PDB file of C-alpha atoms in Angstrom:
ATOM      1  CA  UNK A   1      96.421  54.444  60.857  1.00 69.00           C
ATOM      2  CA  UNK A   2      97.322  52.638  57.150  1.00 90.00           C
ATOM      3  CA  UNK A   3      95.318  51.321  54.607  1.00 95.00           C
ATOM      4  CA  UNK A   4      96.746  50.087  51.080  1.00 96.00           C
ATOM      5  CA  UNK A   5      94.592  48.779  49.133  1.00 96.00           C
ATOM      6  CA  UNK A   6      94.325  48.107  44.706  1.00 96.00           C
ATOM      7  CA  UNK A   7      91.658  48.150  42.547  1.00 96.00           C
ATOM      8  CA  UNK A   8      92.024  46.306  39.337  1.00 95.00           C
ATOM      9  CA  UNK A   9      90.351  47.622  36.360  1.00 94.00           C
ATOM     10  CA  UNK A  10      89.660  43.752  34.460  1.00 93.00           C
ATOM     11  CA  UNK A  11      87.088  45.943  31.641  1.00 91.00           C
ATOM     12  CA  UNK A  12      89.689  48.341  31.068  1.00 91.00           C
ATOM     13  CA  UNK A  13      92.556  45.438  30.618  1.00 93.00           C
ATOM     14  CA  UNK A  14      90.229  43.569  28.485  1.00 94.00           C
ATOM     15  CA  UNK A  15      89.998  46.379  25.601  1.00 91.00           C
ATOM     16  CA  UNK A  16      93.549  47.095  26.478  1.00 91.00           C
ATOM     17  CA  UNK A  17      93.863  43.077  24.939  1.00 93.00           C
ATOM     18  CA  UNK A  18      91.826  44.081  22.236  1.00 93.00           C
ATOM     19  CA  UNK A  19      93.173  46.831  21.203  1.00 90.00           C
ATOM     20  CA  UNK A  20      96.611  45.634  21.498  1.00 90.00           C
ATOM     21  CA  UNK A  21      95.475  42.569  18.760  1.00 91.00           C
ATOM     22  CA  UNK A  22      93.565  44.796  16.465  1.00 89.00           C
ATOM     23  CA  UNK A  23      96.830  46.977  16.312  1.00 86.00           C
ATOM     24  CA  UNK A  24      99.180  44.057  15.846  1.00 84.00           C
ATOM     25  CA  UNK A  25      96.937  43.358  12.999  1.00 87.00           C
ATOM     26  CA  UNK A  26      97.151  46.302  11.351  1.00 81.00           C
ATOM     27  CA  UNK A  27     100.990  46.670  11.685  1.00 79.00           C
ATOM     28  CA  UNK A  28     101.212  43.172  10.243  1.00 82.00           C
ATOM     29  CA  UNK A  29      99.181  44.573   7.445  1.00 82.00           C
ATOM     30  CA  UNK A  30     100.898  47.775   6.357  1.00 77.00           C
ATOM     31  CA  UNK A  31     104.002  45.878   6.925  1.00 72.00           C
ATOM     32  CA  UNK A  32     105.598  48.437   9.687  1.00 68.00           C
ATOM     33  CA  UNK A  33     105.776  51.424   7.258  1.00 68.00           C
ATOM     34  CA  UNK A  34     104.463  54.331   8.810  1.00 74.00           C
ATOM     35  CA  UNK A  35     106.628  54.947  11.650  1.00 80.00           C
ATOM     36  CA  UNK A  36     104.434  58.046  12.879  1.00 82.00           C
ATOM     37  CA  UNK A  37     101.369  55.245  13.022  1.00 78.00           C
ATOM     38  CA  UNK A  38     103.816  52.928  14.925  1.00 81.00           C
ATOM     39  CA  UNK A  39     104.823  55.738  17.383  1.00 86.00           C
ATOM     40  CA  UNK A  40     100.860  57.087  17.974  1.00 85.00           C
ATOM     41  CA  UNK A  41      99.798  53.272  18.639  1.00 84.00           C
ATOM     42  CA  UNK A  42     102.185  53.061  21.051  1.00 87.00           C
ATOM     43  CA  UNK A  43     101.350  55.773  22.744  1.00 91.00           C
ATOM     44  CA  UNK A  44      97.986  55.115  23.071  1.00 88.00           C
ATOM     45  CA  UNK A  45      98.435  51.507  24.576  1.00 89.00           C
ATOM     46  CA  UNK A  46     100.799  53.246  27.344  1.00 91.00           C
ATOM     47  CA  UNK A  47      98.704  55.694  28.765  1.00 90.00           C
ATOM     48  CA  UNK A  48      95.596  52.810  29.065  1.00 90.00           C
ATOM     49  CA  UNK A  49      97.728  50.876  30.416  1.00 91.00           C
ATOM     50  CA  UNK A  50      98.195  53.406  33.208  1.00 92.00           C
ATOM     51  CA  UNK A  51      94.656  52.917  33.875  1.00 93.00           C
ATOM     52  CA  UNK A  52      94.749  48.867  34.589  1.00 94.00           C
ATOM     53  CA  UNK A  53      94.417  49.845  38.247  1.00 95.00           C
ATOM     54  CA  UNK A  54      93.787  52.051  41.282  1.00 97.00           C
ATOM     55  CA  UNK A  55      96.009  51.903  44.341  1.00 97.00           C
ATOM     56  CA  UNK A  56      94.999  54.080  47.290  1.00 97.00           C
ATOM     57  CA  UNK A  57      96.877  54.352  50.431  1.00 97.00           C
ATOM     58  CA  UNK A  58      96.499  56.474  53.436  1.00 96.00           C
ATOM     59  CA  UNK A  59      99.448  57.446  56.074  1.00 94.00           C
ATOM     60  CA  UNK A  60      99.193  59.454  59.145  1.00 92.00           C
ATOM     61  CA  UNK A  61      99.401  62.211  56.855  1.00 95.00           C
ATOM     62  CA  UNK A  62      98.461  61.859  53.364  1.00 97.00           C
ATOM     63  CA  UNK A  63      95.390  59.889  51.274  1.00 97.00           C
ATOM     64  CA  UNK A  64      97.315  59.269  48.042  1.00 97.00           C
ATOM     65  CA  UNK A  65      95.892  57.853  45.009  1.00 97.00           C
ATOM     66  CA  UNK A  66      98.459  56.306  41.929  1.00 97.00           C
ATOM     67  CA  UNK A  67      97.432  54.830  38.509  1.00 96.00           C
ATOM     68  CA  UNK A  68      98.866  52.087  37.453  1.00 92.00           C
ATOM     69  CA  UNK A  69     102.882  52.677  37.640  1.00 88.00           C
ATOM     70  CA  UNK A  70     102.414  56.177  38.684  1.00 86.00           C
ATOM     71  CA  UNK A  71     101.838  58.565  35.638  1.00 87.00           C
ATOM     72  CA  UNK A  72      98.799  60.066  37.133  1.00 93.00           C
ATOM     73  CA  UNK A  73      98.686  60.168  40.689  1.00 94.00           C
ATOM     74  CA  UNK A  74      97.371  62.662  43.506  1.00 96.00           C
ATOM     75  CA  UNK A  75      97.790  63.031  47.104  1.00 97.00           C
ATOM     76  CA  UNK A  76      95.320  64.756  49.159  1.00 97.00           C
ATOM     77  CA  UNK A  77      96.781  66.181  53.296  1.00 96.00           C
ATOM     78  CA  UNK A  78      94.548  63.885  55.818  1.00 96.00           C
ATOM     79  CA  UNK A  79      94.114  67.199  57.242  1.00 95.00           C
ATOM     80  CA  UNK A  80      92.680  69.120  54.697  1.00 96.00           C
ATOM     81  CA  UNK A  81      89.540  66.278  54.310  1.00 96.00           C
ATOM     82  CA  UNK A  82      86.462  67.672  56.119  1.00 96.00           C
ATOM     83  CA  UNK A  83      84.204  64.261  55.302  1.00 96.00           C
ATOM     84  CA  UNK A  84      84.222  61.036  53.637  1.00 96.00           C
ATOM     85  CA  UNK A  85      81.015  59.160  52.592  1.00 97.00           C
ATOM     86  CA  UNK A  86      80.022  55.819  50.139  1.00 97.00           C
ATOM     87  CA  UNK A  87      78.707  56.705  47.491  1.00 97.00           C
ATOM     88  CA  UNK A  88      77.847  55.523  43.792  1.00 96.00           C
ATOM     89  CA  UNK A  89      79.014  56.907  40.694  1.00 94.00           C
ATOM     90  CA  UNK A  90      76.652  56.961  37.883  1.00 90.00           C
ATOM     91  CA  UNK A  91      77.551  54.732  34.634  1.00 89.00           C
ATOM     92  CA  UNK A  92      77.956  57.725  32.450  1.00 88.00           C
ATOM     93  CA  UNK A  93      80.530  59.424  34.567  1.00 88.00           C
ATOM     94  CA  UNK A  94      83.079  56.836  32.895  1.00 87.00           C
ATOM     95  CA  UNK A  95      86.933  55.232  34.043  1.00 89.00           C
ATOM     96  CA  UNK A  96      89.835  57.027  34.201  1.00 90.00           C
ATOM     97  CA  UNK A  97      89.661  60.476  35.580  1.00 92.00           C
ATOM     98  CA  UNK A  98      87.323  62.723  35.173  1.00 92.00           C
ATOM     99  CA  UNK A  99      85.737  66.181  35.794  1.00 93.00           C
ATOM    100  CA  UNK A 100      82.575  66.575  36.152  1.00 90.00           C
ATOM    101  CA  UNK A 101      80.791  70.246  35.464  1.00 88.00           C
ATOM    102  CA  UNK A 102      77.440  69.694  36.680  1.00 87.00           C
ATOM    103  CA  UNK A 103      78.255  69.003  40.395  1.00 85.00           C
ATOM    104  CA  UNK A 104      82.629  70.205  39.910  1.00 93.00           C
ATOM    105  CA  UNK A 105      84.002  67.587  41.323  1.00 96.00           C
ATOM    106  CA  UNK A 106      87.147  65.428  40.321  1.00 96.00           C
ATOM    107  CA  UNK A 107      86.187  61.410  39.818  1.00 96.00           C
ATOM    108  CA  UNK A 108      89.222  59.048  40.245  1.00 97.00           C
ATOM    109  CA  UNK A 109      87.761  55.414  38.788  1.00 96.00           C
ATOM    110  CA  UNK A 110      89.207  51.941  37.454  1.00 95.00           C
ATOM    111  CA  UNK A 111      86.577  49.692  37.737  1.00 94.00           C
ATOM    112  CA  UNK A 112      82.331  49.571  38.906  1.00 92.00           C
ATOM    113  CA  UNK A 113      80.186  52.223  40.126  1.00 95.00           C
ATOM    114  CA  UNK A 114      81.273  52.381  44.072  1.00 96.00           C
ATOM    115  CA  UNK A 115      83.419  55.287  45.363  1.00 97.00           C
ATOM    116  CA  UNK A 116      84.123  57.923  48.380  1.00 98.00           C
ATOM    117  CA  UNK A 117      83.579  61.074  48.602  1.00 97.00           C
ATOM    118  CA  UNK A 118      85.518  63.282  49.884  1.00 97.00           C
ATOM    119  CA  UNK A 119      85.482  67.009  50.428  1.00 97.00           C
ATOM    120  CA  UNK A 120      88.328  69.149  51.532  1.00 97.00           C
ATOM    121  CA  UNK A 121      88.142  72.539  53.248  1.00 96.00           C
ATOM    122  CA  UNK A 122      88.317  74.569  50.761  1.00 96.00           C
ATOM    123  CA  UNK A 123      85.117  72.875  49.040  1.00 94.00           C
ATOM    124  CA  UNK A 124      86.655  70.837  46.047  1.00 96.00           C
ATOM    125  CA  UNK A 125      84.669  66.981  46.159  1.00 97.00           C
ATOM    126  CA  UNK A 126      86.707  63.813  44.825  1.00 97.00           C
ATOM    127  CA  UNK A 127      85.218  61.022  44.392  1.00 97.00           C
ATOM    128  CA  UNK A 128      87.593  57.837  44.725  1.00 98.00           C
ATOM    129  CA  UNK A 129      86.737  54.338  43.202  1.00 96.00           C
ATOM    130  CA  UNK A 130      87.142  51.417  44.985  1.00 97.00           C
ATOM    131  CA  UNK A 131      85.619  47.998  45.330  1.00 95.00           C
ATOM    132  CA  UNK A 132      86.520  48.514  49.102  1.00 96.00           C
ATOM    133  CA  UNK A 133      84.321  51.538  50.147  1.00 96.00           C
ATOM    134  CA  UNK A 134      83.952  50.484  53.435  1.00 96.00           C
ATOM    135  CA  UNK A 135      87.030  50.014  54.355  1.00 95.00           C
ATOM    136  CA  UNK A 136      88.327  53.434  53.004  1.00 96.00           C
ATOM    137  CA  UNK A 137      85.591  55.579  54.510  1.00 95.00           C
ATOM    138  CA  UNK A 138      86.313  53.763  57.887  1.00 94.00           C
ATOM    139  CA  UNK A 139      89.770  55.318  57.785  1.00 94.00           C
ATOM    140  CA  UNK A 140      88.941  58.428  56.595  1.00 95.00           C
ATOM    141  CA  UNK A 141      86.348  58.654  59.295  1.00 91.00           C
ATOM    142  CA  UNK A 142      88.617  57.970  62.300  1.00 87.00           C
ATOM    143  CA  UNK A 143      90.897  60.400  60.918  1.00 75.00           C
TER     144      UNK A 143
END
């Protein structure tokens, strides 16, 4: 059992653009001078782009889940998931990752509104985007 499979977030790498041109801008107008400005820009555009995409990749023991080159990552033992089910995320739960108080659970999200759910035995829920929830709850399943 192995599925790999990437998610591209194209919204998130589209205000990554824009806020990468809207800096340059205002670099080229204090004329590089505050190097504390320069340092907190660049800061900024590194962790979102840690967020351009989503790979998820199950073995035949782990489901792991890596943004972009690998800052944030997590990796969940196939044997601690008790089920996996589609299911959609609402608009206001956001990109990136997320907890959510209302219903605790973790969200893990790049891109659109479809995810799986998973919930391990000790009760914690994930939710995992994907524009390929299908195919991950499929492998989850047979697990």
């Amino acid at each position: 059992m192995k599925y790999e499979h990437t998610q591209t977030g194209y919204v998130i790498i589209f205000f990554l653009l824009i806020i990468t041109i809207l800096y340059g801008i205002i670099l080229i107008q204090s004329d590089f001078v505050n190097p504390i400005e320069f340092w907190i820009m660049n800061i900024i555009i590194f962790i979102i782009i840690s967020f351009t995409y989503l790979k998820v990749t199950i073995d035949r023991q782990y489901l792991r889940i890596k943004f972009g080159y690998g800052l944030f990552r997590k990796k969940f033992n196939l044997e601690e998931i008790i089920s996996a089910r589609i299911v959609k995320n609402h608009w206001y739960y956001g990109w990136g990752i997320r907890l959510w108080m209302f219903r605790p659970m973790w969200i893990f999200s790049v891109s659109g509104f479809d995810a799986v759910e998973i919930e391990l035995k000790n009760g914690k829920i994930y939710r995992i985007g994907t524009d390929d929830p299908k195919g991950l709850e499929s492998v989850l399943k047979r697990h």
